[in-house]
Short mmCIF file of C-alpha atoms and ligand atoms in Angstrom, two decimals:
data_model
loop_
_atom_site.label_atom_id
_atom_site.label_comp_id
_atom_site.label_asym_id
_atom_site.label_seq_id
_atom_site.Cartn_x
_atom_site.Cartn_y
_atom_site.Cartn_z
CA UNK A 19 101.24 93.11 74.58
CA UNK A 20 100.01 91.89 71.24
CA UNK A 21 99.47 94.46 68.55
CA UNK A 22 96.01 94.65 66.94
CA UNK A 23 96.74 92.50 63.88
CA UNK A 24 98.52 89.80 65.87
CA UNK A 25 95.80 89.89 68.50
CA UNK A 26 93.11 89.33 65.87
CA UNK A 27 94.83 86.35 64.28
CA UNK A 28 95.80 84.98 67.70
CA UNK A 29 92.15 85.14 68.73
CA UNK A 30 91.14 83.11 65.67
CA UNK A 31 93.77 80.45 66.37
CA UNK A 32 92.84 80.42 70.07
CA UNK A 33 89.21 79.71 69.27
CA UNK A 34 89.98 76.70 67.09
CA UNK A 35 92.54 75.40 69.51
CA UNK A 36 90.40 75.72 72.57
CA UNK A 37 87.35 74.23 70.86
CA UNK A 38 89.53 71.22 69.99
CA UNK A 39 90.55 70.99 73.67
CA UNK A 40 86.94 71.24 74.76
CA UNK A 41 85.95 68.30 72.57
CA UNK A 42 88.76 66.25 74.02
CA UNK A 43 87.76 67.37 77.53
CA UNK A 44 84.35 65.78 77.08
CA UNK A 45 85.73 62.51 75.68
CA UNK A 46 88.80 61.54 77.68
CA UNK A 47 91.10 59.22 75.73
CA UNK A 48 92.44 55.97 77.18
CA UNK A 49 95.41 57.03 79.33
CA UNK A 50 98.81 55.42 79.30
CA UNK A 51 100.63 55.10 82.64
CA UNK A 52 102.23 58.44 83.51
CA UNK A 53 105.10 57.17 85.68
CA UNK A 54 106.60 58.64 88.87
CA UNK A 55 105.73 62.26 89.45
CA UNK A 56 106.93 64.76 92.09
CA UNK A 57 104.90 67.94 92.51
CA UNK A 58 106.38 70.97 94.29
CA UNK A 59 103.55 72.83 96.05
CA UNK A 60 100.32 71.45 97.50
CA UNK A 61 97.97 74.32 96.69
CA UNK A 62 94.78 73.75 94.72
CA UNK A 63 96.86 73.65 91.53
CA UNK A 64 99.38 71.03 92.74
CA UNK A 65 96.69 68.92 94.43
CA UNK A 66 94.36 69.02 91.40
CA UNK A 67 97.19 67.85 89.17
CA UNK A 68 98.07 65.11 91.66
CA UNK A 69 94.44 63.98 91.77
CA UNK A 70 94.17 63.90 87.97
CA UNK A 71 97.46 62.06 87.45
CA UNK A 72 96.72 59.55 90.21
CA UNK A 73 93.27 58.94 88.68
CA UNK A 74 95.10 58.06 85.47
CA UNK A 75 97.34 55.56 87.25
CA UNK A 76 100.50 57.56 87.97
CA UNK A 77 102.49 57.29 91.20
CA UNK A 78 102.46 60.83 92.60
CA UNK A 79 104.10 62.58 95.55
CA UNK A 80 103.34 66.19 96.47
CA UNK A 81 105.76 68.21 98.62
CA UNK A 82 104.88 71.42 100.41
CA UNK A 83 107.10 73.67 102.49
CA UNK A 84 104.10 74.37 104.74
CA UNK A 85 100.57 72.93 105.13
CA UNK A 86 98.73 71.64 102.04
CA UNK A 87 96.17 74.08 100.62
CA UNK A 88 97.11 76.88 103.02
CA UNK A 89 98.64 79.38 100.59
CA UNK A 90 96.67 81.53 98.14
CA UNK A 91 94.33 78.57 97.69
CA UNK A 92 93.16 78.99 101.29
CA UNK A 93 93.13 82.79 101.16
CA UNK A 94 91.02 83.11 98.01
CA UNK A 95 87.33 83.90 97.72
CA UNK A 96 86.46 80.91 95.53
CA UNK A 97 84.57 82.90 92.92
CA UNK A 98 84.21 81.17 89.57
CA UNK A 99 83.58 84.21 87.44
CA UNK A 100 85.34 84.54 84.07
CA UNK A 101 82.89 87.16 82.74
CA UNK A 102 82.68 89.27 85.90
CA UNK A 103 86.48 89.32 86.14
CA UNK A 104 86.72 91.16 82.77
CA UNK A 105 89.60 89.09 81.45
CA UNK A 106 90.95 90.97 78.45
CA UNK A 107 93.09 88.20 76.99
CA UNK A 108 90.81 86.06 74.82
CA UNK A 109 92.81 82.83 75.23
CA UNK A 110 92.78 83.17 79.02
CA UNK A 111 89.07 83.97 79.13
CA UNK A 112 88.32 80.89 77.06
CA UNK A 113 90.50 78.76 79.27
CA UNK A 114 88.61 80.07 82.30
CA UNK A 115 85.27 79.23 80.66
CA UNK A 116 86.48 75.76 79.81
CA UNK A 117 87.47 75.26 83.44
CA UNK A 118 84.13 76.63 84.68
CA UNK A 119 82.33 74.04 82.58
CA UNK A 120 84.58 71.31 83.95
CA UNK A 121 83.88 72.27 87.58
CA UNK A 122 80.76 70.16 88.28
CA UNK A 123 82.40 66.92 87.10
CA UNK A 124 85.64 67.86 88.86
CA UNK A 125 84.04 68.50 92.27
CA UNK A 126 81.85 65.41 91.87
CA UNK A 127 84.94 63.25 91.35
CA UNK A 128 86.73 64.88 94.30
CA UNK A 129 83.70 64.43 96.57
CA UNK A 130 83.31 60.80 95.48
CA UNK A 131 86.94 60.09 96.40
CA UNK A 132 87.02 62.14 99.62
CA UNK A 133 83.50 62.19 101.03
CA UNK A 134 83.85 66.00 101.41
CA UNK A 135 81.45 68.33 99.60
CA UNK A 136 83.21 71.49 98.39
CA UNK A 137 79.91 73.43 98.17
CA UNK A 138 80.00 74.29 94.48
CA UNK A 139 77.23 76.74 93.55
CA UNK A 140 76.84 77.88 89.95
CA UNK A 141 73.46 79.61 90.18
CA UNK A 142 74.46 83.15 89.35
CA UNK A 143 76.57 86.10 90.41
CA UNK A 144 75.10 89.56 90.69
CA UNK A 145 76.87 92.83 89.86
CA UNK A 146 75.09 95.72 91.61
CA UNK A 147 75.03 99.46 90.86
CA UNK A 148 74.11 102.15 93.38
CA UNK A 149 74.33 105.16 91.06
CA UNK A 150 73.17 105.78 87.52
CA UNK A 151 76.67 106.06 86.00
CA UNK A 152 77.64 102.60 87.28
CA UNK A 153 74.27 101.21 86.19
CA UNK A 154 74.75 102.60 82.67
CA UNK A 155 78.23 101.01 82.49
CA UNK A 156 76.80 97.70 83.62
CA UNK A 157 73.98 97.84 81.08
CA UNK A 158 76.44 98.53 78.28
CA UNK A 159 78.60 95.68 79.45
CA UNK A 160 75.62 93.32 79.62
CA UNK A 161 74.59 94.29 76.10
CA UNK A 162 78.08 93.64 74.72
CA UNK A 163 78.19 90.24 76.42
CA UNK A 164 74.65 89.32 75.29
CA UNK A 165 75.56 90.20 71.68
CA UNK A 166 78.37 87.67 71.94
CA UNK A 167 75.96 85.04 73.24
CA UNK A 168 76.95 85.03 76.92
CA UNK A 169 74.34 84.18 79.59
CA UNK A 170 74.00 87.64 81.14
CA UNK A 171 70.68 89.20 82.23
CA UNK A 172 69.87 92.76 83.23
CA UNK A 173 67.75 93.03 86.38
CA UNK A 174 65.48 95.90 87.31
CA UNK A 175 65.13 96.91 90.95
CA UNK A 176 62.30 94.49 91.69
CA UNK A 177 64.03 91.52 90.06
CA UNK A 178 67.33 92.26 91.79
CA UNK A 179 65.69 92.50 95.21
CA UNK A 180 63.80 89.28 94.55
CA UNK A 181 67.12 87.64 93.72
CA UNK A 182 68.98 89.07 96.75
CA UNK A 183 66.67 90.88 99.21
CA UNK A 184 69.65 92.32 101.10
CA UNK A 185 70.43 94.67 98.18
CA UNK A 186 67.94 97.18 99.58
CA UNK A 187 66.41 100.47 98.55
CA UNK A 188 69.58 102.22 97.36
CA UNK A 189 70.11 99.78 94.50
CA UNK A 190 69.76 101.41 91.09
CA UNK A 191 70.32 98.44 88.80
CA UNK A 192 72.10 95.12 88.47
CA UNK A 193 73.23 92.50 86.02
CA UNK A 194 73.26 88.78 86.60
CA UNK A 195 75.95 86.45 85.27
CA UNK A 196 73.64 83.48 85.18
CA UNK A 197 76.13 80.62 85.04
CA UNK A 198 78.85 81.96 87.31
CA UNK A 199 79.15 81.17 91.00
CA UNK A 200 81.51 80.05 93.71
CA UNK A 201 83.09 77.13 95.50
CA UNK A 202 84.24 76.94 99.10
CA UNK A 203 87.97 76.87 98.32
CA UNK A 204 88.99 75.89 101.87
CA UNK A 205 86.65 72.90 101.77
CA UNK A 206 87.92 72.10 98.26
CA UNK A 207 91.49 72.11 99.59
CA UNK A 208 90.57 69.66 102.35
CA UNK A 209 88.58 67.54 99.91
CA UNK A 210 91.43 67.40 97.40
CA UNK A 211 93.98 66.47 100.09
CA UNK A 212 91.71 63.63 101.24
CA UNK A 213 90.93 62.56 97.66
CA UNK A 214 94.65 62.46 96.84
CA UNK A 215 95.36 60.31 99.92
CA UNK A 216 92.50 58.00 98.97
CA UNK A 217 94.13 57.48 95.57
CA UNK A 218 97.50 56.71 97.16
CA UNK A 219 99.17 60.10 96.58
CA UNK A 220 101.73 60.90 99.29
CA UNK A 221 101.19 64.53 100.34
CA UNK A 222 104.20 65.68 102.41
CA UNK A 223 103.66 68.78 104.54
CA UNK A 224 106.65 70.63 106.04
CA UNK A 225 108.99 69.23 103.38
CA UNK A 226 111.17 72.37 103.46
CA UNK A 227 111.93 74.46 100.41
CA UNK A 228 112.02 71.70 97.86
CA UNK A 229 114.80 71.93 95.26
CA UNK A 230 114.98 70.26 91.87
CA UNK A 231 117.82 67.98 90.75
CA UNK A 232 118.64 67.41 87.07
CA UNK A 233 121.40 66.26 84.74
CA UNK A 234 122.42 67.92 81.45
CA UNK A 235 119.12 67.07 79.83
CA UNK A 236 116.33 66.06 82.20
CA UNK A 237 115.03 66.15 85.78
CA UNK A 238 116.12 63.43 88.19
CA UNK A 239 113.97 64.22 91.23
CA UNK A 240 113.72 66.58 94.20
CA UNK A 241 115.65 67.39 97.37
CA UNK A 242 113.50 67.87 100.47
CA UNK A 243 114.36 68.25 104.17
CA UNK A 244 114.02 64.45 104.36
CA UNK A 245 116.55 63.84 101.59
CA UNK A 246 116.50 63.13 97.87
CA UNK A 247 113.53 61.53 96.09
CA UNK A 248 113.98 60.32 92.53
CA UNK A 249 111.19 61.17 90.07
CA UNK A 250 110.81 60.85 86.33
CA UNK A 251 108.70 64.02 86.20
CA UNK A 252 108.81 67.17 88.34
CA UNK A 253 106.04 69.79 88.29
CA UNK A 254 106.53 73.25 89.77
CA UNK A 255 103.17 74.26 91.28
CA UNK A 256 104.67 76.52 93.93
CA UNK A 257 102.29 79.45 93.37
CA UNK A 258 103.72 82.89 94.17
CA UNK A 259 107.03 81.21 95.12
CA UNK A 260 107.47 79.42 91.77
CA UNK A 261 110.38 81.64 90.69
CA UNK A 262 112.18 80.74 93.93
CA UNK A 263 112.19 76.99 93.42
CA UNK A 264 115.92 76.27 93.26
CA UNK A 265 118.01 73.86 91.25
CA UNK A 266 116.69 74.51 87.75
CA UNK A 267 118.49 76.15 84.81
CA UNK A 268 117.86 79.92 84.50
CA UNK A 269 115.75 79.51 81.34
CA UNK A 270 113.30 77.33 83.29
CA UNK A 271 112.54 79.94 85.96
CA UNK A 272 109.09 81.50 85.41
CA UNK A 273 108.79 85.29 85.93
CA UNK A 274 106.17 84.85 88.67
CA UNK A 275 105.81 87.37 91.49
CA UNK A 276 103.46 87.80 94.48
CA UNK A 277 100.45 90.11 94.46
CA UNK A 278 98.89 90.45 97.88
CA UNK A 279 95.17 90.19 98.53
CA UNK A 280 93.54 91.01 101.86
CA UNK A 281 90.07 89.90 102.91
CA UNK A 282 87.78 89.74 105.91
CA UNK A 283 84.72 87.79 106.99
CA UNK A 284 81.54 88.83 108.79
CA UNK A 285 79.18 86.47 110.64
CA UNK A 286 75.72 86.67 109.06
CA UNK A 287 72.68 84.49 109.62
CA UNK A 288 72.97 81.60 107.12
CA UNK A 289 71.30 82.30 103.74
CA UNK A 290 70.88 86.04 104.37
CA UNK A 291 72.99 86.39 101.22
CA UNK A 292 72.94 83.45 98.81
CA UNK A 293 74.93 84.58 95.76
CA UNK A 294 78.22 86.39 95.26
CA UNK A 295 77.61 90.13 94.87
CA UNK A 296 80.01 92.58 93.20
CA UNK A 297 79.72 96.18 94.34
CA UNK A 298 81.97 99.10 93.41
CA UNK A 299 85.50 98.39 94.80
CA UNK A 300 84.67 95.11 96.58
CA UNK A 301 82.95 91.76 96.26
CA UNK A 302 80.94 89.77 98.78
CA UNK A 303 80.90 85.99 98.75
CA UNK A 304 78.62 83.96 101.04
CA UNK A 305 79.50 80.64 102.66
CA UNK A 306 76.97 78.01 103.70
CA UNK A 307 77.73 78.51 107.41
CA UNK A 308 76.70 82.18 107.22
CA UNK A 309 80.15 83.74 106.85
CA UNK A 310 80.27 86.55 104.33
CA UNK A 311 83.69 87.05 102.74
CA UNK A 312 84.59 90.58 101.66
CA UNK A 313 87.47 91.00 99.25
CA UNK A 314 89.93 91.79 98.05
CA UNK A 315 92.82 94.20 97.78
CA UNK A 316 95.39 93.80 94.98
CA UNK A 317 98.77 95.02 96.28
CA UNK A 318 102.23 94.82 94.75
CA UNK A 319 104.34 94.64 97.93
CA UNK A 320 106.53 91.58 97.54
CA UNK A 321 106.21 88.71 99.99
CA UNK A 322 104.66 90.90 102.71
CA UNK A 323 101.49 89.06 103.74
CA UNK A 324 100.41 91.20 106.71
CA UNK A 325 96.83 92.26 107.18
CA UNK A 326 96.88 96.06 107.40
CA UNK A 327 94.49 98.65 108.80
CA UNK A 328 94.39 100.40 105.41
CA UNK A 329 93.58 97.20 103.52
CA UNK A 330 90.67 96.28 105.77
CA UNK A 331 89.47 99.89 105.85
CA UNK A 332 89.22 100.05 102.05
CA UNK A 333 87.21 96.82 101.88
CA UNK A 334 84.83 97.69 104.71
CA UNK A 335 84.29 101.16 103.35
CA UNK A 336 83.25 99.79 99.94
CA UNK A 337 81.05 97.04 101.38
CA UNK A 338 79.26 99.23 103.93
CA UNK A 339 78.67 102.05 101.45
CA UNK A 340 76.90 99.58 99.18
CA UNK A 341 75.10 97.58 101.88
CA UNK A 342 74.69 99.57 105.13
CA UNK A 343 72.69 96.62 106.44
CA UNK A 344 76.07 94.94 107.10
CA UNK A 345 77.04 97.57 109.73
CA UNK A 346 75.98 95.55 112.75
CA UNK A 347 77.50 92.18 111.98
CA UNK A 348 80.63 90.92 113.76
CA UNK A 349 83.99 90.68 112.02
CA UNK A 350 85.13 87.10 112.59
CA UNK A 351 88.33 86.90 110.57
CA UNK A 352 90.83 88.91 108.55
CA UNK A 353 93.55 87.40 106.37
CA UNK A 354 95.86 87.93 103.43
CA UNK A 355 97.34 85.73 100.72
CA UNK A 356 99.77 86.00 97.83
CA UNK A 357 98.43 85.52 94.33
CA UNK A 358 100.95 84.20 91.79
CA UNK A 359 101.12 86.98 89.18
CA UNK A 360 102.95 87.12 85.84
CA UNK A 361 103.96 90.05 83.61
CA UNK A 362 101.14 89.40 81.09
CA UNK A 363 98.69 88.13 83.75
CA UNK A 364 98.48 84.69 82.11
CA UNK A 365 99.55 81.46 83.82
CA UNK A 366 102.46 79.26 82.81
CA UNK A 367 101.13 75.79 82.05
CA UNK A 368 103.28 73.16 80.36
CA UNK A 369 106.78 72.01 79.49
CA UNK A 370 110.09 73.86 79.95
CA UNK A 371 113.47 73.56 78.18
CA UNK A 372 114.45 71.02 80.86
CA UNK A 373 113.08 67.64 79.84
CA UNK A 374 110.26 66.32 82.08
CA UNK A 375 110.15 69.56 84.12
CA UNK A 376 106.73 71.23 83.91
CA UNK A 377 105.25 74.49 85.17
CA UNK A 378 101.73 75.02 86.54
CA UNK A 379 101.83 78.44 88.11
CA UNK A 380 101.03 82.13 87.69
CA UNK A 381 97.25 81.75 87.86
CA UNK A 382 96.94 85.16 89.53
CA UNK A 383 93.25 86.02 90.26
CA UNK A 384 91.80 82.85 88.75
CA UNK A 385 93.73 79.92 90.16
CA UNK A 386 90.76 78.39 91.95
CA UNK A 387 88.70 78.64 88.77
CA UNK A 388 91.53 77.28 86.61
CA UNK A 389 92.41 74.26 88.75
CA UNK A 390 90.40 71.61 86.80
CA UNK A 391 91.59 72.64 83.33
CA UNK A 392 95.19 73.07 84.51
CA UNK A 393 95.14 69.55 85.94
CA UNK A 394 93.89 68.07 82.66
CA UNK A 395 96.35 70.01 80.49
CA UNK A 396 99.34 69.15 82.68
CA UNK A 397 98.36 65.48 82.97
CA UNK A 398 98.04 65.33 79.16
CA UNK A 399 101.45 66.98 78.76
CA UNK A 400 103.05 64.58 81.24
CA UNK A 401 101.62 61.70 79.21
CA UNK A 402 103.18 63.20 76.10
CA UNK A 403 99.96 64.33 74.45
CA UNK A 404 100.64 67.42 72.35
CA UNK A 405 98.09 70.13 73.04
CA UNK A 406 98.14 73.28 70.96
CA UNK A 407 96.46 75.22 73.78
CA UNK A 408 99.65 74.93 75.80
CA UNK A 409 101.56 77.05 73.29
CA UNK A 410 99.50 80.04 74.44
CA UNK A 411 100.54 79.47 78.06
CA UNK A 412 104.13 78.37 77.46
CA UNK A 413 107.07 79.77 79.40
CA UNK A 414 108.67 80.85 76.13
CA UNK A 415 105.86 83.19 75.00
CA UNK A 416 106.93 86.81 74.80
CA UNK A 417 106.37 88.89 77.91
CA UNK A 418 105.81 92.62 78.37
CA UNK A 419 108.77 94.30 80.07
CA UNK A 420 106.89 95.55 83.10
CA UNK A 421 104.23 93.97 85.21
CA UNK A 422 100.89 95.74 85.06
CA UNK A 423 97.70 94.97 86.89
C1 FAD B 517 92.62 87.37 98.48
C2 FAD B 517 92.58 86.45 97.28
C3 FAD B 517 91.36 86.24 96.64
C4 FAD B 517 91.30 85.36 95.55
N1 FAD B 517 90.09 85.09 94.98
C5 FAD B 517 90.00 84.18 93.97
C6 FAD B 517 88.74 83.83 93.42
O1 FAD B 517 87.71 84.32 93.86
N2 FAD B 517 88.72 82.94 92.39
C7 FAD B 517 89.85 82.37 91.89
O2 FAD B 517 89.76 81.58 90.95
N3 FAD B 517 91.08 82.69 92.40
C8 FAD B 517 91.17 83.57 93.41
N4 FAD B 517 92.39 83.91 93.94
C9 FAD B 517 93.58 83.40 93.30
C10 FAD B 517 93.86 81.96 93.71
O3 FAD B 517 93.69 81.84 95.10
C11 FAD B 517 95.27 81.55 93.29
O4 FAD B 517 95.48 81.84 91.92
C12 FAD B 517 95.47 80.05 93.47
O5 FAD B 517 95.06 79.66 94.77
C13 FAD B 517 96.92 79.66 93.25
O6 FAD B 517 97.04 78.32 93.62
P1 FAD B 517 98.46 77.64 93.71
O7 FAD B 517 98.24 76.24 94.09
O8 FAD B 517 99.24 77.95 92.47
O9 FAD B 517 99.22 78.47 94.87
P2 FAD B 517 99.15 78.31 96.45
O10 FAD B 517 97.80 77.96 96.92
O11 FAD B 517 99.78 79.53 97.03
O12 FAD B 517 100.07 77.05 96.73
C14 FAD B 517 101.45 77.07 96.51
C15 FAD B 517 102.08 76.14 97.53
O13 FAD B 517 103.46 75.96 97.20
C16 FAD B 517 104.19 75.84 98.40
N5 FAD B 517 105.60 76.11 98.09
C17 FAD B 517 106.13 77.25 97.62
N6 FAD B 517 107.45 77.11 97.39
C18 FAD B 517 107.76 75.83 97.72
C19 FAD B 517 108.95 75.07 97.70
N7 FAD B 517 110.13 75.55 97.24
N8 FAD B 517 108.92 73.79 98.14
C20 FAD B 517 107.75 73.26 98.57
N9 FAD B 517 106.59 73.93 98.61
C21 FAD B 517 106.58 75.20 98.17
C22 FAD B 517 103.52 76.83 99.33
O14 FAD B 517 103.77 76.52 100.70
C23 FAD B 517 102.05 76.69 98.95
O15 FAD B 517 101.36 75.78 99.78
C24 FAD B 517 92.48 84.74 95.07
C25 FAD B 517 93.69 84.93 95.74
C26 FAD B 517 93.73 85.78 96.84
C27 FAD B 517 95.04 85.95 97.58
#
């Protein structure tokens, strides 16, 4: 971890750097042709990069060992919530905010190319307290965020109930993150796959465990179950499996590891709950069709992706304690996914020591949120545009010795 002095100066540099990126984000430069690109992994990260690069004129192929957008990107809750998530690292929080701001234009472009609406909703996320200690913590947190200019509002009981009637009599207080929200990540996955196809991207499902081929200096392409495909650029977007992508030099392997998350869904009447609600030890995220997602555990148990009795018990216990009104609704689905975690909880975005081999992985709890900004940063890097922001997310940054979550 950074010591205090380094952290302070890093924060200053981060601010300048990310503001520069934000300006560029609003005024995209004229793009040169990006060449032939192979992407390993068709999650939201790989597909967003493919969509961005193809929009800029590159020839792109995406290879997935399984189905596109069926890994963590399918398992996630789709919350877009950089403030609620309490991200301690300033550079990561700013990157998340940048991506949140890019979301409306991103989903609009994906919908225009695919005809599929990903149901983006950025009309607030509520954090609810059911005892006075939690309420006091929330109020302090809201005050700190307000002092820094963030759009956070405290709600009294009447206002909170007006916002989400389901919160009920036991509610003691709540805060509202006014500009946060959610996207239906499964619909976004389908939309991105269709948008990529519409732009001529070849998305290959069941390609086997894709391996990278390189010479002394640079990448040459990828090996799949269907043989070798030459590519001038290879991007590792293999999520929790990114460290297992074979064929690259040891100093290009990112220290990414899986962190399991379990969730379940209840069938509610549509619009009974309209905004994501955080309660102690769980969050609830509504979908347009009436499903209510309840998540999520964070478990360090390797590549085990089973749904367990204990995992579901913990989530239901937290949700029903907060909202007993949920007791009578049917459970329609349980599932688990593997988040790509890193020792310092920051993603790896950018170049590696192997020429033309890039990483876009390790997005941990915020990969759905970070998809638009990751796509832009990687596409810029592939086109050879230097971006100072990438230094903060480079593979070569120093890492703490042990993972901590
Ligand atoms: C329960 C849960 C809740 C979450 N909630 C949120 C949330 O609310 N908001 C948010 O922003 N984020 C959330 N996340 C995190 C987010 O889902 C992930 O950070 C993000 O989806 C990672 O995307 P990805 O494309 O890197 O990985 P994935 O979606 O896992 O995609 C990686 C793909 O790579 C493929 N692959 C792996 N190895 C190879 C290989 N060698 N060859 C070919 N293909 C390969 C896999 O088959 C997979 O399809 C959540 C995650 C979980 C599990």
